[in-house]
PDB file of N, CA, C and O in Angstrom:
ATOM      1  N   MET I   9      70.564  63.969 -51.461  1.00 57.00           N
ATOM      2  CA  MET I   9      71.544  64.884 -52.009  1.00 57.00           C
ATOM      3  C   MET I   9      72.876  64.161 -52.117  1.00 57.00           C
ATOM      4  O   MET I   9      73.348  63.583 -51.149  1.00 57.00           O
ATOM      5  N   GLU I  10      73.493  64.223 -53.272  1.00 64.00           N
ATOM      6  CA  GLU I  10      74.782  63.579 -53.479  1.00 64.00           C
ATOM      7  C   GLU I  10      75.896  64.601 -53.338  1.00 64.00           C
ATOM      8  O   GLU I  10      75.716  65.781 -53.623  1.00 64.00           O
ATOM      9  N   ILE I  11      77.042  64.107 -52.899  1.00 56.00           N
ATOM     10  CA  ILE I  11      78.210  64.973 -52.844  1.00 56.00           C
ATOM     11  C   ILE I  11      79.065  64.707 -54.071  1.00 56.00           C
ATOM     12  O   ILE I  11      78.952  63.663 -54.708  1.00 56.00           O
ATOM     13  N   GLN I  12      79.892  65.664 -54.422  1.00 73.00           N
ATOM     14  CA  GLN I  12      80.816  65.466 -55.526  1.00 73.00           C
ATOM     15  C   GLN I  12      81.793  64.371 -55.115  1.00 73.00           C
ATOM     16  O   GLN I  12      82.395  64.442 -54.048  1.00 73.00           O
ATOM     17  N   PRO I  13      81.960  63.363 -55.938  1.00 80.00           N
ATOM     18  CA  PRO I  13      82.790  62.227 -55.535  1.00 80.00           C
ATOM     19  C   PRO I  13      84.259  62.570 -55.308  1.00 80.00           C
ATOM     20  O   PRO I  13      84.944  61.847 -54.600  1.00 80.00           O
ATOM     21  N   ASP I  14      84.719  63.691 -55.830  1.00 88.00           N
ATOM     22  CA  ASP I  14      86.131  64.042 -55.661  1.00 88.00           C
ATOM     23  C   ASP I  14      86.331  65.279 -54.780  1.00 88.00           C
ATOM     24  O   ASP I  14      87.393  65.880 -54.773  1.00 88.00           O
ATOM     25  N   TYR I  15      85.318  65.656 -54.014  1.00 90.00           N
ATOM     26  CA  TYR I  15      85.405  66.828 -53.143  1.00 90.00           C
ATOM     27  C   TYR I  15      85.741  66.364 -51.727  1.00 90.00           C
ATOM     28  O   TYR I  15      84.873  65.967 -50.948  1.00 90.00           O
ATOM     29  N   ALA I  16      87.018  66.421 -51.408  1.00 91.00           N
ATOM     30  CA  ALA I  16      87.523  65.854 -50.157  1.00 91.00           C
ATOM     31  C   ALA I  16      86.874  66.469 -48.918  1.00 91.00           C
ATOM     32  O   ALA I  16      86.547  65.754 -47.967  1.00 91.00           O
ATOM     33  N   ARG I  17      86.691  67.767 -48.918  1.00 91.00           N
ATOM     34  CA  ARG I  17      86.115  68.410 -47.729  1.00 91.00           C
ATOM     35  C   ARG I  17      84.688  67.925 -47.476  1.00 91.00           C
ATOM     36  O   ARG I  17      84.257  67.785 -46.331  1.00 91.00           O
ATOM     37  N   ALA I  18      83.945  67.662 -48.533  1.00 90.00           N
ATOM     38  CA  ALA I  18      82.592  67.134 -48.353  1.00 90.00           C
ATOM     39  C   ALA I  18      82.637  65.751 -47.708  1.00 90.00           C
ATOM     40  O   ALA I  18      81.808  65.440 -46.847  1.00 90.00           O
ATOM     41  N   TRP I  19      83.593  64.926 -48.106  1.00 92.00           N
ATOM     42  CA  TRP I  19      83.736  63.605 -47.485  1.00 92.00           C
ATOM     43  C   TRP I  19      84.091  63.759 -46.008  1.00 92.00           C
ATOM     44  O   TRP I  19      83.584  63.021 -45.160  1.00 92.00           O
ATOM     45  N   TYR I  20      84.971  64.706 -45.708  1.00 94.00           N
ATOM     46  CA  TYR I  20      85.329  64.964 -44.309  1.00 94.00           C
ATOM     47  C   TYR I  20      84.082  65.384 -43.511  1.00 94.00           C
ATOM     48  O   TYR I  20      83.802  64.847 -42.438  1.00 94.00           O
ATOM     49  N   ASN I  21      83.314  66.339 -44.059  1.00 94.00           N
ATOM     50  CA  ASN I  21      82.111  66.810 -43.366  1.00 94.00           C
ATOM     51  C   ASN I  21      81.078  65.700 -43.210  1.00 94.00           C
ATOM     52  O   ASN I  21      80.406  65.606 -42.179  1.00 94.00           O
ATOM     53  N   ARG I  22      80.966  64.865 -44.214  1.00 94.00           N
ATOM     54  CA  ARG I  22      80.047  63.727 -44.118  1.00 94.00           C
ATOM     55  C   ARG I  22      80.488  62.785 -42.997  1.00 94.00           C
ATOM     56  O   ARG I  22      79.671  62.275 -42.232  1.00 94.00           O
ATOM     57  N   GLY I  23      81.800  62.572 -42.895  1.00 95.00           N
ATOM     58  CA  GLY I  23      82.329  61.742 -41.821  1.00 95.00           C
ATOM     59  C   GLY I  23      81.982  62.295 -40.449  1.00 95.00           C
ATOM     60  O   GLY I  23      81.597  61.548 -39.550  1.00 95.00           O
ATOM     61  N   LEU I  24      82.102  63.608 -40.296  1.00 95.00           N
ATOM     62  CA  LEU I  24      81.737  64.238 -39.014  1.00 95.00           C
ATOM     63  C   LEU I  24      80.266  64.010 -38.693  1.00 95.00           C
ATOM     64  O   LEU I  24      79.909  63.676 -37.559  1.00 95.00           O
ATOM     65  N   SER I  25      79.422  64.203 -39.692  1.00 96.00           N
ATOM     66  CA  SER I  25      77.985  64.018 -39.479  1.00 96.00           C
ATOM     67  C   SER I  25      77.665  62.578 -39.104  1.00 96.00           C
ATOM     68  O   SER I  25      76.884  62.326 -38.177  1.00 96.00           O
ATOM     69  N   LEU I  26      78.253  61.638 -39.805  1.00 97.00           N
ATOM     70  CA  LEU I  26      78.005  60.227 -39.508  1.00 97.00           C
ATOM     71  C   LEU I  26      78.527  59.845 -38.119  1.00 97.00           C
ATOM     72  O   LEU I  26      77.893  59.070 -37.402  1.00 97.00           O
ATOM     73  N   PHE I  27      79.670  60.419 -37.740  1.00 94.00           N
ATOM     74  CA  PHE I  27      80.197  60.179 -36.396  1.00 94.00           C
ATOM     75  C   PHE I  27      79.180  60.636 -35.352  1.00 94.00           C
ATOM     76  O   PHE I  27      78.878  59.910 -34.405  1.00 94.00           O
ATOM     77  N   ARG I  28      78.644  61.835 -35.545  1.00 95.00           N
ATOM     78  CA  ARG I  28      77.686  62.382 -34.576  1.00 95.00           C
ATOM     79  C   ARG I  28      76.389  61.567 -34.528  1.00 95.00           C
ATOM     80  O   ARG I  28      75.694  61.578 -33.513  1.00 95.00           O
ATOM     81  N   LEU I  29      76.093  60.871 -35.617  1.00 97.00           N
ATOM     82  CA  LEU I  29      74.909  60.009 -35.653  1.00 97.00           C
ATOM     83  C   LEU I  29      75.202  58.612 -35.111  1.00 97.00           C
ATOM     84  O   LEU I  29      74.308  57.763 -35.070  1.00 97.00           O
ATOM     85  N   GLY I  30      76.455  58.363 -34.719  1.00 95.00           N
ATOM     86  CA  GLY I  30      76.831  57.070 -34.184  1.00 95.00           C
ATOM     87  C   GLY I  30      77.107  56.024 -35.245  1.00 95.00           C
ATOM     88  O   GLY I  30      77.198  54.836 -34.939  1.00 95.00           O
ATOM     89  N   LYS I  31      77.259  56.440 -36.475  1.00 96.00           N
ATOM     90  CA  LYS I  31      77.533  55.522 -37.582  1.00 96.00           C
ATOM     91  C   LYS I  31      79.041  55.502 -37.841  1.00 96.00           C
ATOM     92  O   LYS I  31      79.533  56.051 -38.822  1.00 96.00           O
ATOM     93  N   HIS I  32      79.746  54.866 -36.936  1.00 95.00           N
ATOM     94  CA  HIS I  32      81.197  54.961 -36.903  1.00 95.00           C
ATOM     95  C   HIS I  32      81.907  54.286 -38.063  1.00 95.00           C
ATOM     96  O   HIS I  32      82.923  54.796 -38.543  1.00 95.00           O
ATOM     97  N   GLU I  33      81.410  53.165 -38.524  1.00 95.00           N
ATOM     98  CA  GLU I  33      82.065  52.508 -39.659  1.00 95.00           C
ATOM     99  C   GLU I  33      81.962  53.369 -40.913  1.00 95.00           C
ATOM    100  O   GLU I  33      82.936  53.510 -41.657  1.00 95.00           O
ATOM    101  N   LEU I  34      80.793  53.965 -41.121  1.00 96.00           N
ATOM    102  CA  LEU I  34      80.628  54.853 -42.276  1.00 96.00           C
ATOM    103  C   LEU I  34      81.469  56.111 -42.126  1.00 96.00           C
ATOM    104  O   LEU I  34      82.022  56.610 -43.107  1.00 96.00           O
ATOM    105  N   ALA I  35      81.563  56.625 -40.913  1.00 96.00           N
ATOM    106  CA  ALA I  35      82.395  57.805 -40.674  1.00 96.00           C
ATOM    107  C   ALA I  35      83.852  57.506 -40.998  1.00 96.00           C
ATOM    108  O   ALA I  35      84.523  58.311 -41.660  1.00 96.00           O
ATOM    109  N   LEU I  36      84.331  56.368 -40.555  1.00 96.00           N
ATOM    110  CA  LEU I  36      85.713  55.969 -40.849  1.00 96.00           C
ATOM    111  C   LEU I  36      85.944  55.926 -42.355  1.00 96.00           C
ATOM    112  O   LEU I  36      86.942  56.437 -42.859  1.00 96.00           O
ATOM    113  N   ASP I  37      85.004  55.345 -43.086  1.00 96.00           N
ATOM    114  CA  ASP I  37      85.132  55.277 -44.544  1.00 96.00           C
ATOM    115  C   ASP I  37      85.215  56.666 -45.161  1.00 96.00           C
ATOM    116  O   ASP I  37      85.994  56.898 -46.094  1.00 96.00           O
ATOM    117  N   CYS I  38      84.429  57.597 -44.659  1.00 96.00           N
ATOM    118  CA  CYS I  38      84.430  58.957 -45.205  1.00 96.00           C
ATOM    119  C   CYS I  38      85.733  59.689 -44.908  1.00 96.00           C
ATOM    120  O   CYS I  38      86.269  60.377 -45.786  1.00 96.00           O
ATOM    121  N   PHE I  39      86.239  59.569 -43.687  1.00 95.00           N
ATOM    122  CA  PHE I  39      87.518  60.199 -43.375  1.00 95.00           C
ATOM    123  C   PHE I  39      88.611  59.635 -44.270  1.00 95.00           C
ATOM    124  O   PHE I  39      89.453  60.371 -44.800  1.00 95.00           O
ATOM    125  N   GLN I  40      88.594  58.325 -44.459  1.00 95.00           N
ATOM    126  CA  GLN I  40      89.585  57.682 -45.311  1.00 95.00           C
ATOM    127  C   GLN I  40      89.473  58.184 -46.749  1.00 95.00           C
ATOM    128  O   GLN I  40      90.476  58.483 -47.389  1.00 95.00           O
ATOM    129  N   LYS I  41      88.266  58.300 -47.250  1.00 95.00           N
ATOM    130  CA  LYS I  41      88.045  58.772 -48.622  1.00 95.00           C
ATOM    131  C   LYS I  41      88.569  60.197 -48.785  1.00 95.00           C
ATOM    132  O   LYS I  41      89.232  60.508 -49.785  1.00 95.00           O
ATOM    133  N   ALA I  42      88.293  61.063 -47.823  1.00 94.00           N
ATOM    134  CA  ALA I  42      88.779  62.442 -47.889  1.00 94.00           C
ATOM    135  C   ALA I  42      90.303  62.471 -47.962  1.00 94.00           C
ATOM    136  O   ALA I  42      90.883  63.226 -48.746  1.00 94.00           O
ATOM    137  N   LEU I  43      90.940  61.634 -47.165  1.00 95.00           N
ATOM    138  CA  LEU I  43      92.409  61.605 -47.143  1.00 95.00           C
ATOM    139  C   LEU I  43      92.980  60.984 -48.407  1.00 95.00           C
ATOM    140  O   LEU I  43      94.076  61.361 -48.834  1.00 95.00           O
ATOM    141  N   GLU I  44      92.260  60.075 -49.019  1.00 94.00           N
ATOM    142  CA  GLU I  44      92.722  59.497 -50.282  1.00 94.00           C
ATOM    143  C   GLU I  44      92.635  60.515 -51.418  1.00 94.00           C
ATOM    144  O   GLU I  44      93.513  60.572 -52.272  1.00 94.00           O
ATOM    145  N   ILE I  45      91.579  61.306 -51.418  1.00 93.00           N
ATOM    146  CA  ILE I  45      91.390  62.296 -52.478  1.00 93.00           C
ATOM    147  C   ILE I  45      92.442  63.391 -52.388  1.00 93.00           C
ATOM    148  O   ILE I  45      93.000  63.808 -53.399  1.00 93.00           O
ATOM    149  N   LYS I  46      92.706  63.874 -51.191  1.00 91.00           N
ATOM    150  CA  LYS I  46      93.680  64.953 -50.990  1.00 91.00           C
ATOM    151  C   LYS I  46      94.668  64.545 -49.903  1.00 91.00           C
ATOM    152  O   LYS I  46      94.609  65.032 -48.771  1.00 91.00           O
ATOM    153  N   PRO I  47      95.616  63.668 -50.217  1.00 87.00           N
ATOM    154  CA  PRO I  47      96.529  63.168 -49.188  1.00 87.00           C
ATOM    155  C   PRO I  47      97.478  64.214 -48.611  1.00 87.00           C
ATOM    156  O   PRO I  47      97.951  64.068 -47.494  1.00 87.00           O
ATOM    157  N   ASN I  48      97.734  65.273 -49.341  1.00 85.00           N
ATOM    158  CA  ASN I  48      98.688  66.284 -48.875  1.00 85.00           C
ATOM    159  C   ASN I  48      98.073  67.669 -48.798  1.00 85.00           C
ATOM    160  O   ASN I  48      98.742  68.659 -49.020  1.00 85.00           O
ATOM    161  N   SER I  49      96.825  67.729 -48.460  1.00 83.00           N
ATOM    162  CA  SER I  49      96.111  69.002 -48.409  1.00 83.00           C
ATOM    163  C   SER I  49      96.699  69.922 -47.341  1.00 83.00           C
ATOM    164  O   SER I  49      97.156  69.473 -46.292  1.00 83.00           O
ATOM    165  N   GLN I  50      96.630  71.198 -47.617  1.00 84.00           N
ATOM    166  CA  GLN I  50      97.032  72.212 -46.643  1.00 84.00           C
ATOM    167  C   GLN I  50      95.811  72.881 -46.006  1.00 84.00           C
ATOM    168  O   GLN I  50      95.946  73.842 -45.263  1.00 84.00           O
ATOM    169  N   GLU I  51      94.632  72.362 -46.303  1.00 86.00           N
ATOM    170  CA  GLU I  51      93.405  72.960 -45.792  1.00 86.00           C
ATOM    171  C   GLU I  51      93.221  72.647 -44.309  1.00 86.00           C
ATOM    172  O   GLU I  51      93.753  71.666 -43.798  1.00 86.00           O
ATOM    173  N   PHE I  52      92.425  73.460 -43.627  1.00 84.00           N
ATOM    174  CA  PHE I  52      92.257  73.349 -42.172  1.00 84.00           C
ATOM    175  C   PHE I  52      91.719  71.989 -41.741  1.00 84.00           C
ATOM    176  O   PHE I  52      92.008  71.522 -40.654  1.00 84.00           O
ATOM    177  N   TRP I  53      90.905  71.362 -42.565  1.00 86.00           N
ATOM    178  CA  TRP I  53      90.244  70.108 -42.180  1.00 86.00           C
ATOM    179  C   TRP I  53      91.182  68.913 -42.215  1.00 86.00           C
ATOM    180  O   TRP I  53      90.876  67.883 -41.626  1.00 86.00           O
ATOM    181  N   HIS I  54      92.302  69.021 -42.888  1.00 88.00           N
ATOM    182  CA  HIS I  54      93.157  67.864 -43.130  1.00 88.00           C
ATOM    183  C   HIS I  54      93.659  67.198 -41.836  1.00 88.00           C
ATOM    184  O   HIS I  54      93.486  65.990 -41.675  1.00 88.00           O
ATOM    185  N   PRO I  55      94.269  67.932 -40.889  1.00 91.00           N
ATOM    186  CA  PRO I  55      94.661  67.275 -39.635  1.00 91.00           C
ATOM    187  C   PRO I  55      93.459  66.724 -38.874  1.00 91.00           C
ATOM    188  O   PRO I  55      93.539  65.683 -38.229  1.00 91.00           O
ATOM    189  N   GLN I  56      92.320  67.396 -38.990  1.00 91.00           N
ATOM    190  CA  GLN I  56      91.115  66.937 -38.305  1.00 91.00           C
ATOM    191  C   GLN I  56      90.625  65.618 -38.900  1.00 91.00           C
ATOM    192  O   GLN I  56      90.101  64.767 -38.175  1.00 91.00           O
ATOM    193  N   ALA I  57      90.788  65.448 -40.204  1.00 93.00           N
ATOM    194  CA  ALA I  57      90.406  64.178 -40.825  1.00 93.00           C
ATOM    195  C   ALA I  57      91.312  63.053 -40.334  1.00 93.00           C
ATOM    196  O   ALA I  57      90.844  61.941 -40.077  1.00 93.00           O
ATOM    197  N   TRP I  58      92.601  63.337 -40.175  1.00 94.00           N
ATOM    198  CA  TRP I  58      93.512  62.330 -39.629  1.00 94.00           C
ATOM    199  C   TRP I  58      93.123  61.987 -38.197  1.00 94.00           C
ATOM    200  O   TRP I  58      93.125  60.829 -37.798  1.00 94.00           O
ATOM    201  N   TYR I  59      92.776  63.017 -37.423  1.00 93.00           N
ATOM    202  CA  TYR I  59      92.357  62.766 -36.049  1.00 93.00           C
ATOM    203  C   TYR I  59      91.059  61.944 -36.018  1.00 93.00           C
ATOM    204  O   TYR I  59      90.929  60.979 -35.258  1.00 93.00           O
ATOM    205  N   GLY I  60      90.091  62.328 -36.856  1.00 93.00           N
ATOM    206  CA  GLY I  60      88.827  61.599 -36.900  1.00 93.00           C
ATOM    207  C   GLY I  60      89.029  60.149 -37.289  1.00 93.00           C
ATOM    208  O   GLY I  60      88.428  59.243 -36.702  1.00 93.00           O
ATOM    209  N   ARG I  61      89.893  59.922 -38.273  1.00 95.00           N
ATOM    210  CA  ARG I  61      90.173  58.550 -38.685  1.00 95.00           C
ATOM    211  C   ARG I  61      90.802  57.776 -37.522  1.00 95.00           C
ATOM    212  O   ARG I  61      90.424  56.640 -37.245  1.00 95.00           O
ATOM    213  N   GLY I  62      91.747  58.416 -36.831  1.00 95.00           N
ATOM    214  CA  GLY I  62      92.385  57.771 -35.690  1.00 95.00           C
ATOM    215  C   GLY I  62      91.397  57.457 -34.576  1.00 95.00           C
ATOM    216  O   GLY I  62      91.430  56.380 -33.979  1.00 95.00           O
ATOM    217  N   TYR I  63      90.500  58.374 -34.322  1.00 94.00           N
ATOM    218  CA  TYR I  63      89.500  58.178 -33.274  1.00 94.00           C
ATOM    219  C   TYR I  63      88.605  56.985 -33.606  1.00 94.00           C
ATOM    220  O   TYR I  63      88.313  56.157 -32.742  1.00 94.00           O
ATOM    221  N   MET I  64      88.188  56.916 -34.862  1.00 95.00           N
ATOM    222  CA  MET I  64      87.343  55.797 -35.281  1.00 95.00           C
ATOM    223  C   MET I  64      88.110  54.478 -35.187  1.00 95.00           C
ATOM    224  O   MET I  64      87.567  53.473 -34.712  1.00 95.00           O
ATOM    225  N   LEU I  65      89.352  54.460 -35.628  1.00 96.00           N
ATOM    226  CA  LEU I  65      90.154  53.243 -35.547  1.00 96.00           C
ATOM    227  C   LEU I  65      90.328  52.798 -34.096  1.00 96.00           C
ATOM    228  O   LEU I  65      90.271  51.609 -33.795  1.00 96.00           O
ATOM    229  N   ALA I  66      90.518  53.750 -33.204  1.00 96.00           N
ATOM    230  CA  ALA I  66      90.650  53.411 -31.784  1.00 96.00           C
ATOM    231  C   ALA I  66      89.358  52.792 -31.255  1.00 96.00           C
ATOM    232  O   ALA I  66      89.396  51.849 -30.464  1.00 96.00           O
ATOM    233  N   LYS I  67      88.212  53.303 -31.702  1.00 94.00           N
ATOM    234  CA  LYS I  67      86.928  52.727 -31.281  1.00 94.00           C
ATOM    235  C   LYS I  67      86.817  51.270 -31.718  1.00 94.00           C
ATOM    236  O   LYS I  67      86.170  50.472 -31.056  1.00 94.00           O
ATOM    237  N   PHE I  68      87.447  50.943 -32.837  1.00 96.00           N
ATOM    238  CA  PHE I  68      87.430  49.571 -33.346  1.00 96.00           C
ATOM    239  C   PHE I  68      88.644  48.762 -32.861  1.00 96.00           C
ATOM    240  O   PHE I  68      88.928  47.684 -33.371  1.00 96.00           O
ATOM    241  N   ARG I  69      89.344  49.305 -31.877  1.00 97.00           N
ATOM    242  CA  ARG I  69      90.502  48.655 -31.244  1.00 97.00           C
ATOM    243  C   ARG I  69      91.635  48.354 -32.225  1.00 97.00           C
ATOM    244  O   ARG I  69      92.386  47.416 -32.043  1.00 97.00           O
ATOM    245  N   ARG I  70      91.748  49.196 -33.214  1.00 97.00           N
ATOM    246  CA  ARG I  70      92.845  49.091 -34.176  1.00 97.00           C
ATOM    247  C   ARG I  70      93.876  50.146 -33.762  1.00 97.00           C
ATOM    248  O   ARG I  70      94.097  51.138 -34.448  1.00 97.00           O
ATOM    249  N   TYR I  71      94.481  49.904 -32.613  1.00 97.00           N
ATOM    250  CA  TYR I  71      95.255  50.913 -31.921  1.00 97.00           C
ATOM    251  C   TYR I  71      96.520  51.357 -32.662  1.00 97.00           C
ATOM    252  O   TYR I  71      96.841  52.540 -32.661  1.00 97.00           O
ATOM    253  N   GLU I  72      97.243  50.443 -33.258  1.00 97.00           N
ATOM    254  CA  GLU I  72      98.464  50.842 -33.957  1.00 97.00           C
ATOM    255  C   GLU I  72      98.148  51.778 -35.118  1.00 97.00           C
ATOM    256  O   GLU I  72      98.835  52.781 -35.315  1.00 97.00           O
ATOM    257  N   GLU I  73      97.101  51.462 -35.859  1.00 97.00           N
ATOM    258  CA  GLU I  73      96.685  52.342 -36.951  1.00 97.00           C
ATOM    259  C   GLU I  73      96.205  53.685 -36.406  1.00 97.00           C
ATOM    260  O   GLU I  73      96.475  54.735 -37.001  1.00 97.00           O
ATOM    261  N   ALA I  74      95.495  53.650 -35.296  1.00 97.00           N
ATOM    262  CA  ALA I  74      94.990  54.882 -34.686  1.00 97.00           C
ATOM    263  C   ALA I  74      96.150  55.785 -34.264  1.00 97.00           C
ATOM    264  O   ALA I  74      96.134  56.989 -34.535  1.00 97.00           O
ATOM    265  N   ILE I  75      97.142  55.208 -33.633  1.00 95.00           N
ATOM    266  CA  ILE I  75      98.299  55.996 -33.192  1.00 95.00           C
ATOM    267  C   ILE I  75      98.992  56.642 -34.386  1.00 95.00           C
ATOM    268  O   ILE I  75      99.373  57.817 -34.334  1.00 95.00           O
ATOM    269  N   ALA I  76      99.137  55.901 -35.473  1.00 96.00           N
ATOM    270  CA  ALA I  76      99.763  56.461 -36.676  1.00 96.00           C
ATOM    271  C   ALA I  76      98.966  57.655 -37.195  1.00 96.00           C
ATOM    272  O   ALA I  76      99.545  58.664 -37.619  1.00 96.00           O
ATOM    273  N   CYS I  77      97.650  57.571 -37.131  1.00 95.00           N
ATOM    274  CA  CYS I  77      96.809  58.689 -37.571  1.00 95.00           C
ATOM    275  C   CYS I  77      96.964  59.895 -36.656  1.00 95.00           C
ATOM    276  O   CYS I  77      97.068  61.030 -37.119  1.00 95.00           O
ATOM    277  N   PHE I  78      96.988  59.651 -35.351  1.00 93.00           N
ATOM    278  CA  PHE I  78      97.162  60.756 -34.404  1.00 93.00           C
ATOM    279  C   PHE I  78      98.528  61.422 -34.602  1.00 93.00           C
ATOM    280  O   PHE I  78      98.646  62.651 -34.549  1.00 93.00           O
ATOM    281  N   GLU I  79      99.541  60.615 -34.839  1.00 93.00           N
ATOM    282  CA  GLU I  79     100.878  61.172 -35.085  1.00 93.00           C
ATOM    283  C   GLU I  79     100.897  62.015 -36.355  1.00 93.00           C
ATOM    284  O   GLU I  79     101.515  63.075 -36.393  1.00 93.00           O
ATOM    285  N   LYS I  80     100.197  61.555 -37.383  1.00 93.00           N
ATOM    286  CA  LYS I  80     100.116  62.326 -38.629  1.00 93.00           C
ATOM    287  C   LYS I  80      99.399  63.644 -38.384  1.00 93.00           C
ATOM    288  O   LYS I  80      99.844  64.696 -38.841  1.00 93.00           O
ATOM    289  N   ALA I  81      98.295  63.612 -37.641  1.00 91.00           N
ATOM    290  CA  ALA I  81      97.563  64.842 -37.329  1.00 91.00           C
ATOM    291  C   ALA I  81      98.466  65.826 -36.590  1.00 91.00           C
ATOM    292  O   ALA I  81      98.495  67.015 -36.913  1.00 91.00           O
ATOM    293  N   LEU I  82      99.220  65.321 -35.637  1.00 90.00           N
ATOM    294  CA  LEU I  82     100.117  66.196 -34.871  1.00 90.00           C
ATOM    295  C   LEU I  82     101.279  66.714 -35.704  1.00 90.00           C
ATOM    296  O   LEU I  82     101.753  67.824 -35.489  1.00 90.00           O
ATOM    297  N   SER I  83     101.747  65.923 -36.653  1.00 91.00           N
ATOM    298  CA  SER I  83     102.832  66.400 -37.513  1.00 91.00           C
ATOM    299  C   SER I  83     102.360  67.536 -38.413  1.00 91.00           C
ATOM    300  O   SER I  83     103.137  68.420 -38.760  1.00 91.00           O
ATOM    301  N   LEU I  84     101.083  67.518 -38.765  1.00 89.00           N
ATOM    302  CA  LEU I  84     100.524  68.569 -39.614  1.00 89.00           C
ATOM    303  C   LEU I  84     100.153  69.818 -38.820  1.00 89.00           C
ATOM    304  O   LEU I  84     100.220  70.927 -39.322  1.00 89.00           O
ATOM    305  N   GLN I  85      99.731  69.615 -37.586  1.00 86.00           N
ATOM    306  CA  GLN I  85      99.300  70.724 -36.727  1.00 86.00           C
ATOM    307  C   GLN I  85      99.702  70.389 -35.294  1.00 86.00           C
ATOM    308  O   GLN I  85      98.921  69.823 -34.544  1.00 86.00           O
ATOM    309  N   PRO I  86     100.946  70.722 -34.918  1.00 82.00           N
ATOM    310  CA  PRO I  86     101.475  70.312 -33.616  1.00 82.00           C
ATOM    311  C   PRO I  86     100.646  70.755 -32.402  1.00 82.00           C
ATOM    312  O   PRO I  86     100.650  70.087 -31.394  1.00 82.00           O
ATOM    313  N   ASN I  87      99.926  71.832 -32.515  1.00 80.00           N
ATOM    314  CA  ASN I  87      99.108  72.319 -31.394  1.00 80.00           C
ATOM    315  C   ASN I  87      97.649  71.960 -31.559  1.00 80.00           C
ATOM    316  O   ASN I  87      96.775  72.631 -31.019  1.00 80.00           O
ATOM    317  N   TYR I  88      97.386  70.900 -32.303  1.00 67.00           N
ATOM    318  CA  TYR I  88      96.010  70.513 -32.586  1.00 67.00           C
ATOM    319  C   TYR I  88      95.259  70.196 -31.293  1.00 67.00           C
ATOM    320  O   TYR I  88      95.662  69.325 -30.543  1.00 67.00           O
ATOM    321  N   PRO I  89      94.162  70.917 -31.051  1.00 65.00           N
ATOM    322  CA  PRO I  89      93.381  70.635 -29.838  1.00 65.00           C
ATOM    323  C   PRO I  89      92.396  69.504 -30.116  1.00 65.00           C
ATOM    324  O   PRO I  89      91.441  69.675 -30.855  1.00 65.00           O
ATOM    325  N   ALA I  90      92.637  68.394 -29.530  1.00 59.00           N
ATOM    326  CA  ALA I  90      91.728  67.260 -29.722  1.00 59.00           C
ATOM    327  C   ALA I  90      90.380  67.582 -29.099  1.00 59.00           C
ATOM    328  O   ALA I  90      90.325  68.098 -27.986  1.00 59.00           O
ATOM    329  N   PRO I  91      89.287  67.257 -29.816  1.00 56.00           N
ATOM    330  CA  PRO I  91      87.942  67.551 -29.268  1.00 56.00           C
ATOM    331  C   PRO I  91      87.596  66.668 -28.097  1.00 56.00           C
ATOM    332  O   PRO I  91      88.146  65.657 -27.846  1.00 56.00           O
TER     333      PRO I  91
END
């Protein structure tokens, strides 16, 4: 099954699924794609995509990039409960 190439939420959901399967590099790519498609989204998933991207970057020891993602997630949703 293919997803619509420009449907940001589907890319976000795919990233979550890949993360849960332990496919972290692919998950990172999906979170990034979702954020590229809708960089200024007001939808509920948007801060979560920033958090997911940050989490994946931290797993790859790309800490400065990860911190920037976490800060972006918090700027969008200051009370964001990290999973």
